[in-house]
Amino acid sequence: MSSTSKRMRALVATGAIGTTMALVLAGCGARAGDDTAGAGSSAAASCVDTSGDTVKLGFLNSLTGGMAISEKTVSNVLHMATDEINADGGILGKKIEYVQEDGATDWPTFAEKTEKLLTQDCVAAIFGGWTSSSRKAVKPVVEKFNGLFFYPVQYEGLESSPNIYYTGATTNQQIIPAMDFLAAKGVKTLFLAGSDYVFPRTANAIIKLYAANLGIKIVGEEYVPLDKDDWTSQVAKIAAAKPDFIFNTINGSSNVGFIKAYYDAGLTPAKTPIISVSIAEEEAPAMGHEVTGHYASWNYFQSLKTDTNPEFIKNWKAYPNSSGVTSDPMEAAYISLYLYKALVEAAGSFDVNAVNAAAKSKTITFDAPEGKVTLDGENHHISKPGHIGRINADNQFDIVWASDKFIEPDPYLEGYDWFPADIRKQLTDAAG
């Protein structure tokens, strides 16, 4: 258990945080504009060398372990984006040379590989991660050495850093739209099922607060460790509770065990549908059961109709070792490399401080497959559209709900009056 988790549980035990916070294990981190220890001029001297005709970047993904089911595709699309950018002249005229590392679904390994990439391989930036635990392992290392980390996956929010750029959704761009969709469908009871780590615990604490605001009753909450796939006893509790919907914050291959237990218990999407925030086009056919009729909340689907999506899909399907389908996390990873290119070119430099200055002083955009995204230079997140999809028989998603405009990132939920300042402060203080 991490020191953050121990501290949070100790606070819970002594009554220092309220009932809703009792299941939160996440840290919040420093905001991107804050003067954090290890960032900027106080950080270790960079060994990045851009004097030649190449720039070295690091890709850090779980190619083995429970998260490989999802992260291999993220790694591969980073390779595709590299090839595209290099074919177009590179970044500031320099071709990308990448160093691929395996995080192995192990958070200390993510930290160790990050330090290696920054201090031995001397990369100008690192791209990757999936779970919040992997990101939180990377965060203190990139802050210590003043590196840059581009994180491509939806997460629980309550974080920003001068050394991290977030191209997946924060809470108000995925979790809140999902809850609004459920409320609009008339859902009255909800069961929460998640992996036992940072993202699901924190997301579910937020879900419970918003559910109370929406008049939705939480009738149960169960977790299984990320590296385990036996959900038999937990799903039995779901079946007994008979919720209108299940909100699934399970990650990786543990979803396979959950779906098996779901059908073994006699549950069906007609009576007890699931809405997920980690099952996308690639994971759906890997569940071992047909998942037609279930839902997912993402910002991008392969079925999305934009001017830029058809070419992205075509290029991906033709790419060596392609999974054959696109998905939200791999699209966000694709965005991350192009966003870095835009930042460096706006700065006219690969220097981290110059890149961050450009983020604040200039409007940085990218015509992504999901549409034209805009970077918020203060919190290092991007604007995103919200979409809810229903899985069809082809394991694609029919879009059944869409936001009327791109949603501006609000990682600390400061614009939501049902998320009180005192609870936000409790979360931040408890996490350190």
CSV table of C-alpha atoms in Angstrom, one decimal:
chain,number,residue,atom,x,y,z
A,1,MET,CA,0.0,0.0,0.0
A,2,SER,CA,1.3,3.5,-0.9
A,3,SER,CA,2.0,6.1,1.9
A,4,THR,CA,-0.9,8.1,0.4
A,5,SER,CA,-3.3,5.2,0.8
A,6,LYS,CA,-2.1,4.6,4.4
A,7,ARG,CA,-2.5,8.3,5.3
A,8,MET,CA,-6.0,8.4,3.8
A,9,ARG,CA,-7.2,5.3,5.6
A,10,ALA,CA,-5.7,6.5,8.9
A,11,LEU,CA,-7.7,9.7,8.5
A,12,VAL,CA,-10.8,7.7,7.8
A,13,ALA,CA,-10.2,5.6,10.9
A,14,THR,CA,-9.9,8.7,13.1
A,15,GLY,CA,-13.0,10.3,11.6
A,16,ALA,CA,-10.9,13.1,10.0
A,17,ILE,CA,-12.9,12.7,6.8
A,18,GLY,CA,-16.6,12.2,6.2
A,19,THR,CA,-18.3,9.0,5.1
A,20,THR,CA,-18.3,9.8,1.5
A,21,MET,CA,-14.5,10.2,1.6
A,22,ALA,CA,-13.9,6.9,3.3
A,23,LEU,CA,-13.3,5.0,0.1
A,24,VAL,CA,-11.0,7.5,-1.6
A,25,LEU,CA,-7.4,6.4,-2.1
A,26,ALA,CA,-6.2,9.0,-4.6
A,27,GLY,CA,-3.7,11.9,-4.3
A,28,CYS,CA,-4.5,15.2,-5.8
A,29,GLY,CA,-1.1,16.7,-6.5
A,30,ALA,CA,0.0,20.2,-7.2
A,31,ARG,CA,-1.8,22.4,-9.7
A,32,ALA,CA,0.0,23.1,-13.0
A,33,GLY,CA,0.6,26.8,-12.0
A,34,ASP,CA,2.0,26.0,-8.6
A,35,ASP,CA,5.6,26.3,-7.7
A,36,THR,CA,6.3,22.6,-6.9
A,37,ALA,CA,9.5,21.2,-5.4
A,38,GLY,CA,11.6,19.8,-8.2
A,39,ALA,CA,10.0,21.7,-11.0
A,40,GLY,CA,11.6,24.5,-13.0
A,41,SER,CA,15.0,25.9,-12.2
A,42,SER,CA,15.3,23.8,-9.0
A,43,ALA,CA,15.1,20.5,-10.9
A,44,ALA,CA,18.1,18.4,-11.8
A,45,ALA,CA,19.9,19.6,-14.9
A,46,SER,CA,18.5,18.1,-18.1
A,47,CYS,CA,20.7,15.9,-20.3
A,48,VAL,CA,18.4,16.2,-23.3
A,49,ASP,CA,20.5,16.8,-26.5
A,50,THR,CA,18.8,18.3,-29.5
A,51,SER,CA,21.9,19.5,-31.3
A,52,GLY,CA,21.6,16.8,-33.9
A,53,ASP,CA,18.9,16.0,-36.4
A,54,THR,CA,16.8,13.9,-34.0
A,55,VAL,CA,14.9,14.3,-30.7
A,56,LYS,CA,14.6,11.4,-28.4
A,57,LEU,CA,11.2,10.6,-26.8
A,58,GLY,CA,10.2,7.9,-24.3
A,59,PHE,CA,7.1,5.6,-24.6
A,60,LEU,CA,6.1,3.9,-21.3
A,61,ASN,CA,3.3,1.4,-21.6
A,62,SER,CA,2.4,-1.9,-19.9
A,63,LEU,CA,3.3,-4.4,-22.6
A,64,THR,CA,2.9,-7.2,-20.0
A,65,GLY,CA,0.7,-7.9,-17.0
A,66,GLY,CA,-3.0,-7.2,-16.6
A,67,MET,CA,-3.1,-3.9,-18.3
A,68,ALA,CA,-1.4,-5.1,-21.5
A,69,ILE,CA,-4.9,-5.9,-22.9
A,70,SER,CA,-5.4,-2.1,-23.2
A,71,GLU,CA,-1.9,-0.5,-23.3
A,72,LYS,CA,-0.3,-2.4,-26.2
A,73,THR,CA,-2.6,-0.5,-28.5
A,74,VAL,CA,-1.6,2.8,-26.9
A,75,SER,CA,2.0,2.0,-27.5
A,76,ASN,CA,1.4,1.0,-31.1
A,77,VAL,CA,-0.6,4.2,-32.0
A,78,LEU,CA,2.3,6.3,-30.5
A,79,HIS,CA,4.5,4.5,-33.0
A,80,MET,CA,2.1,5.3,-35.8
A,81,ALA,CA,2.0,9.0,-34.8
A,82,THR,CA,5.8,9.0,-34.8
A,83,ASP,CA,5.9,7.7,-38.3
A,84,GLU,CA,3.4,10.2,-39.5
A,85,ILE,CA,5.2,13.1,-37.8
A,86,ASN,CA,8.6,12.0,-39.1
A,87,ALA,CA,7.2,11.6,-42.6
A,88,ASP,CA,6.0,15.2,-42.4
A,89,GLY,CA,9.5,16.6,-41.4
A,90,GLY,CA,9.5,15.8,-37.6
A,91,ILE,CA,9.4,18.4,-34.8
A,92,LEU,CA,11.2,21.6,-35.5
A,93,GLY,CA,12.9,19.8,-38.3
A,94,LYS,CA,14.1,16.9,-36.1
A,95,LYS,CA,13.0,13.3,-36.5
A,96,ILE,CA,11.6,11.5,-33.5
A,97,GLU,CA,13.7,8.7,-32.1
A,98,TYR,CA,11.8,6.8,-29.5
A,99,VAL,CA,12.8,4.5,-26.6
A,100,GLN,CA,10.0,2.0,-25.7
A,101,GLU,CA,9.8,0.8,-22.1
A,102,ASP,CA,7.5,-1.7,-20.5
A,103,GLY,CA,5.8,-0.6,-17.3
A,104,ALA,CA,4.7,-4.2,-16.8
A,105,THR,CA,1.5,-3.2,-14.9
A,106,ASP,CA,3.7,-2.5,-11.9
A,107,TRP,CA,3.8,1.0,-10.4
A,108,PRO,CA,7.3,1.0,-9.0
A,109,THR,CA,8.5,-0.1,-12.5
A,110,PHE,CA,6.8,2.9,-14.0
A,111,ALA,CA,8.7,5.2,-11.6
A,112,GLU,CA,12.0,3.4,-12.3
A,113,LYS,CA,11.6,3.5,-16.0
A,114,THR,CA,10.6,7.1,-15.9
A,115,GLU,CA,13.9,8.0,-14.1
A,116,LYS,CA,15.8,5.9,-16.6
A,117,LEU,CA,14.2,7.6,-19.6
A,118,LEU,CA,14.9,11.0,-18.2
A,119,THR,CA,18.4,10.5,-16.8
A,120,GLN,CA,20.0,7.8,-18.9
A,121,ASP,CA,18.1,7.9,-22.2
A,122,CYS,CA,17.8,11.7,-21.9
A,123,VAL,CA,14.4,11.9,-23.6
A,124,ALA,CA,12.7,15.3,-24.1
A,125,ALA,CA,9.3,13.9,-23.0
A,126,ILE,CA,7.6,10.7,-22.0
A,127,PHE,CA,4.2,9.4,-23.3
A,128,GLY,CA,2.1,6.7,-21.8
A,129,GLY,CA,0.6,5.2,-18.6
A,130,TRP,CA,-3.0,4.1,-18.2
A,131,THR,CA,-4.0,3.6,-14.6
A,132,SER,CA,-3.9,6.4,-12.1
A,133,SER,CA,-1.5,4.4,-10.0
A,134,SER,CA,1.0,4.4,-12.9
A,135,ARG,CA,0.5,8.2,-13.3
A,136,LYS,CA,1.0,8.9,-9.6
A,137,ALA,CA,4.2,6.8,-9.7
A,138,VAL,CA,5.5,8.8,-12.6
A,139,LYS,CA,4.4,12.2,-11.2
A,140,PRO,CA,7.1,12.8,-8.5
A,141,VAL,CA,9.8,11.6,-10.8
A,142,VAL,CA,9.0,14.0,-13.7
A,143,GLU,CA,8.6,16.8,-11.2
A,144,LYS,CA,12.0,16.0,-9.6
A,145,PHE,CA,13.8,16.0,-12.9
A,146,ASN,CA,11.6,18.6,-14.6
A,147,GLY,CA,10.6,16.3,-17.4
A,148,LEU,CA,7.3,16.2,-19.3
A,149,PHE,CA,4.8,13.3,-19.2
A,150,PHE,CA,1.8,13.1,-21.5
A,151,TYR,CA,-1.0,11.0,-20.0
A,152,PRO,CA,-3.6,9.7,-22.4
A,153,VAL,CA,-6.4,8.1,-20.4
A,154,GLN,CA,-9.5,9.3,-18.6
A,155,TYR,CA,-9.0,9.6,-14.9
A,156,GLU,CA,-10.5,10.8,-11.6
A,157,GLY,CA,-9.4,14.4,-11.7
A,158,LEU,CA,-8.3,16.4,-8.7
A,159,GLU,CA,-4.8,16.7,-10.1
A,160,SER,CA,-2.7,18.9,-12.3
A,161,SER,CA,1.0,19.3,-12.5
A,162,PRO,CA,3.5,21.6,-14.4
A,163,ASN,CA,5.1,18.4,-15.7
A,164,ILE,CA,2.1,16.5,-16.9
A,165,TYR,CA,-0.3,17.1,-19.8
A,166,TYR,CA,-3.6,15.2,-19.7
A,167,THR,CA,-5.1,14.3,-23.1
A,168,GLY,CA,-7.8,11.9,-21.7
A,169,ALA,CA,-10.9,13.1,-19.9
A,170,THR,CA,-11.1,14.5,-16.5
A,171,THR,CA,-14.1,13.9,-14.2
A,172,ASN,CA,-16.4,16.5,-15.6
A,173,GLN,CA,-15.8,15.3,-19.2
A,174,GLN,CA,-16.7,11.6,-18.6
A,175,ILE,CA,-18.1,10.7,-15.2
A,176,ILE,CA,-20.5,13.6,-14.9
A,177,PRO,CA,-21.9,13.2,-18.5
A,178,ALA,CA,-22.4,9.5,-17.7
A,179,MET,CA,-24.4,10.4,-14.5
A,180,ASP,CA,-26.4,13.0,-16.4
A,181,PHE,CA,-27.2,10.4,-19.0
A,182,LEU,CA,-28.4,7.9,-16.3
A,183,ALA,CA,-30.5,10.6,-14.6
A,184,ALA,CA,-32.1,11.4,-18.0
A,185,LYS,CA,-33.0,7.8,-18.4
A,186,GLY,CA,-34.8,7.8,-15.1
A,187,VAL,CA,-32.3,5.6,-13.3
A,188,LYS,CA,-33.1,5.6,-9.5
A,189,THR,CA,-30.7,2.9,-8.2
A,190,LEU,CA,-27.1,2.4,-9.0
A,191,PHE,CA,-24.5,-0.2,-8.0
A,192,LEU,CA,-20.7,0.7,-8.2
A,193,ALA,CA,-18.2,-1.9,-9.2
A,194,GLY,CA,-14.5,-1.0,-9.5
A,195,SER,CA,-10.9,-2.2,-9.4
A,196,ASP,CA,-9.3,-1.6,-6.0
A,197,TYR,CA,-7.0,1.3,-6.7
A,198,VAL,CA,-6.8,5.1,-7.1
A,199,PHE,CA,-9.1,5.8,-10.0
A,200,PRO,CA,-12.2,3.8,-9.1
A,201,ARG,CA,-12.1,4.7,-5.4
A,202,THR,CA,-11.9,8.4,-6.1
A,203,ALA,CA,-14.3,8.4,-9.0
A,204,ASN,CA,-16.9,6.5,-6.9
A,205,ALA,CA,-16.6,9.0,-4.1
A,206,ILE,CA,-17.4,11.7,-6.6
A,207,ILE,CA,-20.2,9.6,-8.2
A,208,LYS,CA,-21.9,9.2,-4.7
A,209,LEU,CA,-21.9,13.0,-4.2
A,210,TYR,CA,-23.4,13.7,-7.6
A,211,ALA,CA,-25.8,10.8,-7.3
A,212,ALA,CA,-27.2,12.4,-4.1
A,213,ASN,CA,-27.7,15.6,-6.0
A,214,LEU,CA,-29.5,13.8,-8.8
A,215,GLY,CA,-31.7,11.7,-6.5
A,216,ILE,CA,-30.0,8.4,-7.5
A,217,LYS,CA,-29.6,5.9,-4.7
A,218,ILE,CA,-26.3,3.9,-4.5
A,219,VAL,CA,-27.4,0.4,-3.4
A,220,GLY,CA,-24.0,-1.2,-3.2
A,221,GLU,CA,-20.3,-0.8,-3.9
A,222,GLU,CA,-17.7,-3.5,-4.5
A,223,TYR,CA,-14.0,-3.7,-5.4
A,224,VAL,CA,-11.6,-6.4,-6.6
A,225,PRO,CA,-7.8,-5.9,-6.9
A,226,LEU,CA,-6.6,-5.0,-10.4
A,227,ASP,CA,-4.7,-8.2,-10.8
A,228,LYS,CA,-7.6,-10.4,-9.8
A,229,ASP,CA,-10.5,-11.6,-11.9
A,230,ASP,CA,-12.9,-13.5,-9.6
A,231,TRP,CA,-16.0,-11.4,-9.2
A,232,THR,CA,-18.4,-14.2,-8.2
A,233,SER,CA,-19.2,-13.1,-4.6
A,234,GLN,CA,-19.3,-9.4,-5.6
A,235,VAL,CA,-21.7,-10.0,-8.5
A,236,ALA,CA,-23.9,-12.0,-6.2
A,237,LYS,CA,-24.4,-8.9,-4.2
A,238,ILE,CA,-25.2,-6.9,-7.3
A,239,ALA,CA,-27.9,-9.5,-8.3
A,240,ALA,CA,-29.4,-9.3,-4.8
A,241,ALA,CA,-29.5,-5.5,-4.9
A,242,LYS,CA,-31.3,-5.5,-8.2
A,243,PRO,CA,-30.0,-2.0,-9.3
A,244,ASP,CA,-31.4,-0.2,-12.3
A,245,PHE,CA,-27.8,0.2,-13.6
A,246,ILE,CA,-24.2,-0.9,-12.8
A,247,PHE,CA,-21.5,1.8,-13.0
A,248,ASN,CA,-18.3,0.0,-13.9
A,249,THR,CA,-14.9,1.5,-13.1
A,250,ILE,CA,-13.0,-1.8,-13.5
A,251,ASN,CA,-9.8,-1.7,-15.5
A,252,GLY,CA,-7.8,-4.1,-17.6
A,253,SER,CA,-8.4,-7.9,-17.9
A,254,SER,CA,-10.3,-7.9,-14.6
A,255,ASN,CA,-13.3,-6.9,-16.7
A,256,VAL,CA,-13.3,-10.3,-18.3
A,257,GLY,CA,-13.9,-12.0,-14.9
A,258,PHE,CA,-16.5,-9.4,-14.0
A,259,ILE,CA,-18.5,-10.0,-17.3
A,260,LYS,CA,-18.3,-13.7,-16.8
A,261,ALA,CA,-19.6,-13.5,-13.3
A,262,TYR,CA,-22.3,-11.1,-14.5
A,263,TYR,CA,-23.7,-13.6,-17.0
A,264,ASP,CA,-23.2,-16.6,-14.7
A,265,ALA,CA,-25.4,-14.8,-12.2
A,266,GLY,CA,-28.2,-14.6,-14.7
A,267,LEU,CA,-27.9,-10.8,-15.2
A,268,THR,CA,-28.8,-9.3,-18.6
A,269,PRO,CA,-28.4,-5.9,-20.2
A,270,ALA,CA,-32.1,-5.8,-20.7
A,271,LYS,CA,-32.7,-5.8,-16.9
A,272,THR,CA,-29.4,-4.7,-15.4
A,273,PRO,CA,-27.3,-2.8,-17.9
A,274,ILE,CA,-23.7,-1.8,-17.3
A,275,ILE,CA,-22.2,1.6,-18.1
A,276,SER,CA,-18.4,1.5,-18.2
A,277,VAL,CA,-15.6,4.0,-18.4
A,278,SER,CA,-12.8,1.6,-19.4
A,279,ILE,CA,-14.4,-0.8,-22.0
A,280,ALA,CA,-13.9,0.5,-25.5
A,281,GLU,CA,-13.9,-1.0,-29.0
A,282,GLU,CA,-10.9,-3.1,-28.4
A,283,GLU,CA,-11.9,-4.5,-25.1
A,284,ALA,CA,-15.5,-5.3,-26.0
A,285,PRO,CA,-14.8,-8.4,-28.2
A,286,ALA,CA,-12.2,-9.6,-25.6
A,287,MET,CA,-14.7,-10.0,-22.8
A,288,GLY,CA,-15.5,-13.7,-23.6
A,289,HIS,CA,-19.2,-12.9,-23.7
A,290,GLU,CA,-21.3,-10.9,-26.0
A,291,VAL,CA,-21.7,-7.4,-24.4
A,292,THR,CA,-24.4,-6.1,-26.8
A,293,GLY,CA,-26.7,-3.6,-25.1
A,294,HIS,CA,-24.3,-2.3,-22.5
A,295,TYR,CA,-23.0,1.3,-22.4
A,296,ALA,CA,-19.8,3.2,-22.2
A,297,SER,CA,-19.0,6.9,-21.6
A,298,TRP,CA,-16.1,8.2,-23.7
A,299,ASN,CA,-15.1,11.3,-25.6
A,300,TYR,CA,-14.3,9.4,-28.8
A,301,PHE,CA,-15.8,6.4,-30.5
A,302,GLN,CA,-14.8,4.8,-33.8
A,303,SER,CA,-18.4,5.5,-35.0
A,304,LEU,CA,-18.0,9.2,-34.4
A,305,LYS,CA,-18.7,11.4,-37.4
A,306,THR,CA,-16.1,14.1,-37.8
A,307,ASP,CA,-14.1,15.3,-40.8
A,308,THR,CA,-10.8,13.9,-39.3
A,309,ASN,CA,-12.0,10.5,-38.1
A,310,PRO,CA,-12.2,8.5,-41.4
A,311,GLU,CA,-8.6,9.1,-42.3
A,312,PHE,CA,-7.5,8.2,-38.7
A,313,ILE,CA,-9.4,4.9,-38.9
A,314,LYS,CA,-8.1,4.1,-42.4
A,315,ASN,CA,-4.4,4.8,-41.3
A,316,TRP,CA,-4.8,2.8,-38.2
A,317,LYS,CA,-6.3,-0.3,-39.9
A,318,ALA,CA,-3.4,-0.3,-42.3
A,319,TYR,CA,-0.7,0.1,-39.7
A,320,PRO,CA,1.4,-3.0,-38.9
A,321,ASN,CA,0.2,-5.0,-35.9
A,322,SER,CA,-3.0,-2.8,-35.7
A,323,SER,CA,-5.8,-4.0,-33.5
A,324,GLY,CA,-8.1,-3.2,-36.3
A,325,VAL,CA,-10.3,-0.9,-34.3
A,326,THR,CA,-9.8,2.6,-32.8
A,327,SER,CA,-10.8,3.6,-29.3
A,328,ASP,CA,-10.8,6.6,-27.0
A,329,PRO,CA,-7.5,5.9,-25.0
A,330,MET,CA,-5.5,5.2,-28.2
A,331,GLU,CA,-7.0,8.3,-29.9
A,332,ALA,CA,-6.0,10.4,-26.8
A,333,ALA,CA,-2.5,8.9,-27.0
A,334,TYR,CA,-2.4,9.9,-30.7
A,335,ILE,CA,-3.5,13.4,-29.7
A,336,SER,CA,-0.7,13.6,-27.1
A,337,LEU,CA,2.2,13.3,-29.5
A,338,TYR,CA,0.7,15.9,-31.9
A,339,LEU,CA,-0.1,18.2,-28.9
A,340,TYR,CA,3.6,17.9,-27.9
A,341,LYS,CA,4.6,18.8,-31.5
A,342,ALA,CA,2.3,21.9,-31.4
A,343,LEU,CA,3.7,23.0,-28.0
A,344,VAL,CA,7.3,22.7,-29.0
A,345,GLU,CA,6.8,24.5,-32.3
A,346,ALA,CA,4.8,27.2,-30.5
A,347,ALA,CA,7.7,27.5,-28.0
A,348,GLY,CA,10.4,27.2,-30.7
A,349,SER,CA,12.2,25.0,-28.3
A,350,PHE,CA,12.2,21.6,-26.6
A,351,ASP,CA,13.0,23.2,-23.2
A,352,VAL,CA,10.4,22.2,-20.6
A,353,ASN,CA,10.0,25.7,-19.2
A,354,ALA,CA,9.7,27.2,-22.7
A,355,VAL,CA,7.0,24.6,-23.6
A,356,ASN,CA,5.0,25.4,-20.5
A,357,ALA,CA,5.3,29.1,-21.1
A,358,ALA,CA,4.0,28.6,-24.6
A,359,ALA,CA,1.1,26.6,-23.2
A,360,LYS,CA,0.1,29.6,-21.1
A,361,SER,CA,0.7,32.4,-23.6
A,362,LYS,CA,-0.5,30.8,-26.8
A,363,THR,CA,-3.6,29.0,-28.0
A,364,ILE,CA,-2.7,25.4,-28.7
A,365,THR,CA,-5.1,23.3,-30.7
A,366,PHE,CA,-5.1,20.1,-32.7
A,367,ASP,CA,-7.6,18.8,-35.2
A,368,ALA,CA,-8.1,15.4,-33.5
A,369,PRO,CA,-10.3,12.5,-34.7
A,370,GLU,CA,-12.8,13.5,-32.0
A,371,GLY,CA,-12.8,17.1,-33.3
A,372,LYS,CA,-10.7,20.3,-32.7
A,373,VAL,CA,-9.4,20.2,-29.1
A,374,THR,CA,-7.9,23.2,-27.3
A,375,LEU,CA,-5.3,23.0,-24.5
A,376,ASP,CA,-6.0,24.8,-21.2
A,377,GLY,CA,-2.5,26.1,-20.5
A,378,GLU,CA,-3.2,26.6,-16.8
A,379,ASN,CA,-4.3,23.1,-15.9
A,380,HIS,CA,-2.7,21.2,-18.8
A,381,HIS,CA,-6.0,19.4,-19.8
A,382,ILE,CA,-7.8,19.7,-23.1
A,383,SER,CA,-11.4,20.4,-24.1
A,384,LYS,CA,-13.3,17.3,-25.1
A,385,PRO,CA,-16.8,16.3,-26.4
A,386,GLY,CA,-18.9,14.0,-24.2
A,387,HIS,CA,-20.5,10.9,-25.7
A,388,ILE,CA,-22.4,7.8,-24.5
A,389,GLY,CA,-22.3,4.8,-26.7
A,390,ARG,CA,-24.4,1.5,-26.6
A,391,ILE,CA,-22.5,-1.6,-27.7
A,392,ASN,CA,-24.0,-3.2,-30.8
A,393,ALA,CA,-23.6,-6.8,-32.2
A,394,ASP,CA,-20.4,-5.7,-34.1
A,395,ASN,CA,-18.8,-4.6,-30.8
A,396,GLN,CA,-19.0,-1.0,-32.1
A,397,PHE,CA,-20.8,1.7,-30.2
A,398,ASP,CA,-24.0,3.4,-31.4
A,399,ILE,CA,-23.9,6.9,-30.0
A,400,VAL,CA,-27.0,7.5,-27.9
A,401,TRP,CA,-26.1,10.8,-26.2
A,402,ALA,CA,-23.7,13.6,-27.0
A,403,SER,CA,-22.8,16.9,-25.3
A,404,ASP,CA,-24.0,20.0,-27.2
A,405,LYS,CA,-20.5,21.4,-27.2
A,406,PHE,CA,-16.9,20.6,-26.2
A,407,ILE,CA,-16.6,20.4,-22.4
A,408,GLU,CA,-13.9,22.6,-20.9
A,409,PRO,CA,-11.7,20.7,-18.4
A,410,ASP,CA,-12.5,21.3,-14.7
A,411,PRO,CA,-10.3,18.8,-12.9
A,412,TYR,CA,-11.0,20.1,-9.4
A,413,LEU,CA,-14.8,20.4,-10.1
A,414,GLU,CA,-14.7,24.0,-9.0
A,415,GLY,CA,-17.7,24.8,-11.2
A,416,TYR,CA,-20.0,22.4,-9.5
A,417,ASP,CA,-21.8,23.5,-6.3
A,418,TRP,CA,-22.6,19.9,-5.2
A,419,PHE,CA,-18.9,19.4,-4.7
A,420,PRO,CA,-18.2,21.5,-1.6
A,421,ALA,CA,-14.9,23.4,-1.1
A,422,ASP,CA,-14.4,21.7,2.3
A,423,ILE,CA,-14.6,18.2,0.8
A,424,ARG,CA,-12.2,19.3,-2.0
A,425,LYS,CA,-9.8,20.6,0.6
A,426,GLN,CA,-10.1,17.4,2.7
A,427,LEU,CA,-9.3,15.3,-0.4
A,428,THR,CA,-6.3,17.5,-1.2
A,429,ASP,CA,-5.0,17.7,2.3
A,430,ALA,CA,-5.4,14.0,2.9
A,431,ALA,CA,-3.6,13.1,-0.3
A,432,GLY,CA,-0.7,15.4,0.3
